[in-house]
Amino acid sequence: SNPEGLKKVYDMVVAKLDTNIRNVDKIDMSVNYTKTDSDDGNTSLSLTVVQLNNTNKNKLTQYRYFSSQGKWNSGETMTVDLIGGDAENFVLADNMMDLSGLTFEKLNKVVQEAFAKYKDDEKFNYQYVSTITIGELMSDREPMVRIFMKGQLKSNELMKDESERLTLRKVLQ
């Protein structure tokens, strides 16, 4: 929910994708925030980017980043299993997302709108955007952006999750 923090994460993901920004399978941006009575809270970040492999267009490469390590891993090549569909005519590259139109401003707008929709200072001690996932498919096979919010309830100090789903097409408008 912090635009400055989101901008930093957005820039890290875009830099990692580089020229492959038109061949993305999935992006996960996750924040874990823990707070106790004795501290101001600790935040950790993990990022996952899955994109078309640069050397073998029939495979994907998954890169992971953990704030505790401070760097991206070297990448893991992944094979694809097609469940249902026409395996003989399947072309992986035709099933990738083009995220070149996903600007920080567009992403930040939908994140802030989702956070505002679920923000409730009366009900929660604190709330934050915990995960942004880009690329899961909706029931009609259209890519979506899913924004997860997490907060600690005042009534019993338990954590509660909320989420907002939008089509990628709507976010890119």
PDB file of C-alpha atoms in Angstrom:
ATOM      1  CA  SER A   1       0.000   0.000   0.000  1.00  0.00           C
ATOM      2  CA  ASN A   2       3.107   2.213   0.193  1.00  0.00           C
ATOM      3  CA  PRO A   3       3.606   3.760  -3.299  1.00  0.00           C
ATOM      4  CA  GLU A   4       7.340   4.332  -2.742  1.00  0.00           C
ATOM      5  CA  GLY A   5       7.878   0.705  -1.742  1.00  0.00           C
ATOM      6  CA  LEU A   6       5.744  -0.531  -4.635  1.00  0.00           C
ATOM      7  CA  LYS A   7       7.758   1.618  -7.062  1.00  0.00           C
ATOM      8  CA  LYS A   8      11.004   0.071  -5.827  1.00  0.00           C
ATOM      9  CA  VAL A   9       9.609  -3.454  -6.263  1.00  0.00           C
ATOM     10  CA  TYR A  10       8.113  -2.600  -9.671  1.00  0.00           C
ATOM     11  CA  ASP A  11      11.487  -1.268 -10.852  1.00  0.00           C
ATOM     12  CA  MET A  12      13.262  -4.435  -9.628  1.00  0.00           C
ATOM     13  CA  VAL A  13      10.824  -6.678 -11.525  1.00  0.00           C
ATOM     14  CA  VAL A  14      10.970  -4.613 -14.735  1.00  0.00           C
ATOM     15  CA  ALA A  15      14.783  -4.596 -14.617  1.00  0.00           C
ATOM     16  CA  LYS A  16      14.820  -8.384 -14.183  1.00  0.00           C
ATOM     17  CA  LEU A  17      12.413  -8.914 -17.083  1.00  0.00           C
ATOM     18  CA  ASP A  18      14.375  -6.524 -19.304  1.00  0.00           C
ATOM     19  CA  THR A  19      13.621  -7.370 -22.946  1.00  0.00           C
ATOM     20  CA  ASN A  20      11.500 -10.388 -21.919  1.00  0.00           C
ATOM     21  CA  ILE A  21       8.717  -8.088 -20.649  1.00  0.00           C
ATOM     22  CA  ARG A  22       6.619  -9.246 -23.624  1.00  0.00           C
ATOM     23  CA  ASN A  23       7.022 -12.933 -22.679  1.00  0.00           C
ATOM     24  CA  VAL A  24       5.876 -13.234 -19.055  1.00  0.00           C
ATOM     25  CA  ASP A  25       4.069 -16.218 -17.582  1.00  0.00           C
ATOM     26  CA  LYS A  26       3.610 -15.033 -13.992  1.00  0.00           C
ATOM     27  CA  ILE A  27       4.819 -12.488 -11.435  1.00  0.00           C
ATOM     28  CA  ASP A  28       4.399 -12.750  -7.660  1.00  0.00           C
ATOM     29  CA  MET A  29       5.339  -9.886  -5.343  1.00  0.00           C
ATOM     30  CA  SER A  30       4.923 -10.839  -1.683  1.00  0.00           C
ATOM     31  CA  VAL A  31       5.523  -8.921   1.515  1.00  0.00           C
ATOM     32  CA  ASN A  32       5.494 -10.532   4.930  1.00  0.00           C
ATOM     33  CA  TYR A  33       5.021  -8.120   7.808  1.00  0.00           C
ATOM     34  CA  THR A  34       5.266  -9.204  11.423  1.00  0.00           C
ATOM     35  CA  LYS A  35       4.663  -6.897  14.349  1.00  0.00           C
ATOM     36  CA  THR A  36       4.852  -7.535  18.054  1.00  0.00           C
ATOM     37  CA  ASP A  37       4.130  -5.317  21.027  1.00  0.00           C
ATOM     38  CA  SER A  38       7.857  -4.773  21.508  1.00  0.00           C
ATOM     39  CA  ASP A  39       8.818  -3.626  17.996  1.00  0.00           C
ATOM     40  CA  ASP A  40       7.718  -1.482  15.064  1.00  0.00           C
ATOM     41  CA  GLY A  41       7.464  -4.479  12.761  1.00  0.00           C
ATOM     42  CA  ASN A  42       9.687  -6.451  10.424  1.00  0.00           C
ATOM     43  CA  THR A  43       9.161  -6.680   6.690  1.00  0.00           C
ATOM     44  CA  SER A  44      10.520  -9.254   4.268  1.00  0.00           C
ATOM     45  CA  LEU A  45      10.055  -9.306   0.513  1.00  0.00           C
ATOM     46  CA  SER A  46      10.012 -12.183  -1.958  1.00  0.00           C
ATOM     47  CA  LEU A  47       9.592 -11.877  -5.712  1.00  0.00           C
ATOM     48  CA  THR A  48       9.049 -14.545  -8.347  1.00  0.00           C
ATOM     49  CA  VAL A  49       9.214 -13.906 -12.074  1.00  0.00           C
ATOM     50  CA  VAL A  50       8.441 -16.669 -14.581  1.00  0.00           C
ATOM     51  CA  GLN A  51       9.206 -15.876 -18.201  1.00  0.00           C
ATOM     52  CA  LEU A  52       9.893 -17.554 -21.517  1.00  0.00           C
ATOM     53  CA  ASN A  53      13.366 -19.129 -21.560  1.00  0.00           C
ATOM     54  CA  ASN A  54      15.811 -17.070 -23.638  1.00  0.00           C
ATOM     55  CA  THR A  55      17.457 -20.052 -25.327  1.00  0.00           C
ATOM     56  CA  ASN A  56      14.667 -22.656 -25.514  1.00  0.00           C
ATOM     57  CA  LYS A  57      11.253 -21.220 -26.375  1.00  0.00           C
ATOM     58  CA  ASN A  58       9.599 -24.475 -25.236  1.00  0.00           C
ATOM     59  CA  LYS A  59      10.611 -23.868 -21.615  1.00  0.00           C
ATOM     60  CA  LEU A  60      10.196 -21.258 -18.898  1.00  0.00           C
ATOM     61  CA  THR A  61      12.731 -19.728 -16.529  1.00  0.00           C
ATOM     62  CA  GLN A  62      11.787 -18.883 -12.953  1.00  0.00           C
ATOM     63  CA  TYR A  63      13.774 -16.254 -11.039  1.00  0.00           C
ATOM     64  CA  ARG A  64      13.345 -15.676  -7.307  1.00  0.00           C
ATOM     65  CA  TYR A  65      14.412 -12.794  -5.078  1.00  0.00           C
ATOM     66  CA  PHE A  66      14.437 -12.789  -1.275  1.00  0.00           C
ATOM     67  CA  SER A  67      15.193  -9.602   0.661  1.00  0.00           C
ATOM     68  CA  SER A  68      17.090 -11.673   3.240  1.00  0.00           C
ATOM     69  CA  GLN A  69      19.586 -12.601   0.492  1.00  0.00           C
ATOM     70  CA  GLY A  70      19.453  -9.254  -1.286  1.00  0.00           C
ATOM     71  CA  LYS A  71      19.730 -10.682  -4.798  1.00  0.00           C
ATOM     72  CA  TRP A  72      17.980 -12.650  -7.538  1.00  0.00           C
ATOM     73  CA  ASN A  73      18.872 -16.317  -7.930  1.00  0.00           C
ATOM     74  CA  SER A  74      20.452 -17.493 -11.183  1.00  0.00           C
ATOM     75  CA  GLY A  75      17.169 -18.901 -12.482  1.00  0.00           C
ATOM     76  CA  GLU A  76      15.615 -22.318 -12.769  1.00  0.00           C
ATOM     77  CA  THR A  77      14.584 -23.793 -16.115  1.00  0.00           C
ATOM     78  CA  MET A  78      11.111 -25.304 -16.030  1.00  0.00           C
ATOM     79  CA  THR A  79       9.430 -27.655 -18.471  1.00  0.00           C
ATOM     80  CA  VAL A  80       5.792 -27.205 -19.357  1.00  0.00           C
ATOM     81  CA  ASP A  81       3.064 -29.826 -18.995  1.00  0.00           C
ATOM     82  CA  LEU A  82      -0.084 -29.254 -21.019  1.00  0.00           C
ATOM     83  CA  ILE A  83      -3.194 -30.601 -19.333  1.00  0.00           C
ATOM     84  CA  GLY A  84      -5.962 -30.780 -21.879  1.00  0.00           C
ATOM     85  CA  GLY A  85      -5.788 -28.825 -25.068  1.00  0.00           C
ATOM     86  CA  ASP A  86      -4.032 -29.534 -28.344  1.00  0.00           C
ATOM     87  CA  ALA A  87      -0.466 -30.605 -27.497  1.00  0.00           C
ATOM     88  CA  GLU A  88       0.542 -30.979 -31.150  1.00  0.00           C
ATOM     89  CA  ASN A  89      -0.198 -27.346 -31.950  1.00  0.00           C
ATOM     90  CA  PHE A  90       0.648 -25.745 -28.598  1.00  0.00           C
ATOM     91  CA  VAL A  91       3.150 -22.883 -28.828  1.00  0.00           C
ATOM     92  CA  LEU A  92       4.331 -21.663 -25.419  1.00  0.00           C
ATOM     93  CA  ALA A  93       5.262 -18.199 -26.703  1.00  0.00           C
ATOM     94  CA  ASP A  94       1.650 -17.671 -27.816  1.00  0.00           C
ATOM     95  CA  ASN A  95       0.537 -18.110 -24.198  1.00  0.00           C
ATOM     96  CA  MET A  96       2.793 -15.492 -22.607  1.00  0.00           C
ATOM     97  CA  MET A  97       1.623 -12.090 -21.357  1.00  0.00           C
ATOM     98  CA  ASP A  98       2.917  -8.853 -22.822  1.00  0.00           C
ATOM     99  CA  LEU A  99       3.434  -6.564 -19.828  1.00  0.00           C
ATOM    100  CA  SER A 100       5.141  -3.749 -21.735  1.00  0.00           C
ATOM    101  CA  GLY A 101       2.022  -1.602 -21.165  1.00  0.00           C
ATOM    102  CA  LEU A 102       1.961  -2.177 -17.400  1.00  0.00           C
ATOM    103  CA  THR A 103       3.350   1.088 -16.089  1.00  0.00           C
ATOM    104  CA  PHE A 104       3.982   1.781 -12.425  1.00  0.00           C
ATOM    105  CA  GLU A 105       1.152   4.329 -12.488  1.00  0.00           C
ATOM    106  CA  LYS A 106      -1.372   1.745 -13.720  1.00  0.00           C
ATOM    107  CA  LEU A 107      -0.276  -0.872 -11.189  1.00  0.00           C
ATOM    108  CA  ASN A 108      -0.191   1.617  -8.321  1.00  0.00           C
ATOM    109  CA  LYS A 109      -3.670   2.900  -9.216  1.00  0.00           C
ATOM    110  CA  VAL A 110      -5.307  -0.540  -8.922  1.00  0.00           C
ATOM    111  CA  VAL A 111      -3.326  -1.409  -5.782  1.00  0.00           C
ATOM    112  CA  GLN A 112      -4.336   1.827  -4.053  1.00  0.00           C
ATOM    113  CA  GLU A 113      -7.982   1.386  -5.108  1.00  0.00           C
ATOM    114  CA  ALA A 114      -8.061  -2.189  -3.779  1.00  0.00           C
ATOM    115  CA  PHE A 115      -6.422  -1.151  -0.511  1.00  0.00           C
ATOM    116  CA  ALA A 116      -8.875   1.740  -0.068  1.00  0.00           C
ATOM    117  CA  LYS A 117     -11.803  -0.615  -0.685  1.00  0.00           C
ATOM    118  CA  TYR A 118     -10.814  -2.875   2.226  1.00  0.00           C
ATOM    119  CA  LYS A 119      -9.132  -0.341   4.538  1.00  0.00           C
ATOM    120  CA  ASP A 120     -10.915  -0.208   7.891  1.00  0.00           C
ATOM    121  CA  ASP A 121      -9.180   1.532  10.808  1.00  0.00           C
ATOM    122  CA  GLU A 122     -12.102   0.731  13.104  1.00  0.00           C
ATOM    123  CA  LYS A 123     -11.736  -3.003  12.555  1.00  0.00           C
ATOM    124  CA  PHE A 124      -7.954  -3.485  12.146  1.00  0.00           C
ATOM    125  CA  ASN A 125      -4.870  -2.609  14.200  1.00  0.00           C
ATOM    126  CA  TYR A 126      -2.949  -2.452  10.925  1.00  0.00           C
ATOM    127  CA  GLN A 127      -3.371  -3.505   7.288  1.00  0.00           C
ATOM    128  CA  TYR A 128      -1.078  -3.849   4.299  1.00  0.00           C
ATOM    129  CA  VAL A 129      -0.940  -5.218   0.759  1.00  0.00           C
ATOM    130  CA  SER A 130       0.664  -8.615   1.202  1.00  0.00           C
ATOM    131  CA  THR A 131       0.799 -10.030  -2.341  1.00  0.00           C
ATOM    132  CA  ILE A 132       0.313  -8.909  -5.906  1.00  0.00           C
ATOM    133  CA  THR A 133       0.045 -11.746  -8.413  1.00  0.00           C
ATOM    134  CA  ILE A 134      -0.003 -11.086 -12.140  1.00  0.00           C
ATOM    135  CA  GLY A 135      -0.778 -13.930 -14.481  1.00  0.00           C
ATOM    136  CA  GLU A 136      -3.114 -16.381 -12.831  1.00  0.00           C
ATOM    137  CA  LEU A 137      -5.929 -17.238 -15.178  1.00  0.00           C
ATOM    138  CA  MET A 138      -9.542 -16.409 -14.502  1.00  0.00           C
ATOM    139  CA  SER A 139     -12.217 -18.974 -15.342  1.00  0.00           C
ATOM    140  CA  ASP A 140     -12.413 -17.638 -18.910  1.00  0.00           C
ATOM    141  CA  ARG A 141      -8.630 -18.196 -19.323  1.00  0.00           C
ATOM    142  CA  GLU A 142      -7.937 -14.460 -19.206  1.00  0.00           C
ATOM    143  CA  PRO A 143      -4.880 -13.353 -17.196  1.00  0.00           C
ATOM    144  CA  MET A 144      -5.662 -11.469 -14.014  1.00  0.00           C
ATOM    145  CA  VAL A 145      -4.073  -9.259 -11.422  1.00  0.00           C
ATOM    146  CA  ARG A 146      -4.877 -10.338  -7.885  1.00  0.00           C
ATOM    147  CA  ILE A 147      -4.157  -8.085  -4.921  1.00  0.00           C
ATOM    148  CA  PHE A 148      -4.161  -9.575  -1.427  1.00  0.00           C
ATOM    149  CA  MET A 149      -4.529  -7.405   1.673  1.00  0.00           C
ATOM    150  CA  LYS A 150      -3.768  -8.620   5.164  1.00  0.00           C
ATOM    151  CA  GLY A 151      -4.589  -7.060   8.518  1.00  0.00           C
ATOM    152  CA  GLN A 152      -4.641  -7.736  12.227  1.00  0.00           C
ATOM    153  CA  LEU A 153      -8.134  -7.568  13.708  1.00  0.00           C
ATOM    154  CA  LYS A 154      -8.573  -5.386  16.801  1.00  0.00           C
ATOM    155  CA  SER A 155     -11.184  -7.731  18.273  1.00  0.00           C
ATOM    156  CA  ASN A 156      -8.921 -10.775  18.681  1.00  0.00           C
ATOM    157  CA  GLU A 157      -5.544  -9.901  17.085  1.00  0.00           C
ATOM    158  CA  LEU A 158      -5.994 -12.594  14.435  1.00  0.00           C
ATOM    159  CA  MET A 159      -4.877 -11.940  10.869  1.00  0.00           C
ATOM    160  CA  LYS A 160      -7.544 -11.604   8.184  1.00  0.00           C
ATOM    161  CA  ASP A 161      -7.049 -11.687   4.404  1.00  0.00           C
ATOM    162  CA  GLU A 162      -9.040  -9.951   1.684  1.00  0.00           C
ATOM    163  CA  SER A 163      -8.405  -9.991  -2.060  1.00  0.00           C
ATOM    164  CA  GLU A 164      -9.358  -8.126  -5.201  1.00  0.00           C
ATOM    165  CA  ARG A 165      -9.277  -9.662  -8.701  1.00  0.00           C
ATOM    166  CA  LEU A 166      -9.089  -7.669 -11.918  1.00  0.00           C
ATOM    167  CA  THR A 167      -8.510  -8.727 -15.494  1.00  0.00           C
ATOM    168  CA  LEU A 168      -5.089  -7.775 -16.817  1.00  0.00           C
ATOM    169  CA  ARG A 169      -6.882  -6.135 -19.737  1.00  0.00           C
ATOM    170  CA  LYS A 170      -8.677  -3.763 -17.344  1.00  0.00           C
ATOM    171  CA  VAL A 171      -5.452  -2.886 -15.519  1.00  0.00           C
ATOM    172  CA  LEU A 172      -3.679  -2.105 -18.792  1.00  0.00           C
ATOM    173  CA  GLN A 173      -6.413   0.334 -19.944  1.00  0.00           C
TER     174      GLN A 173
END
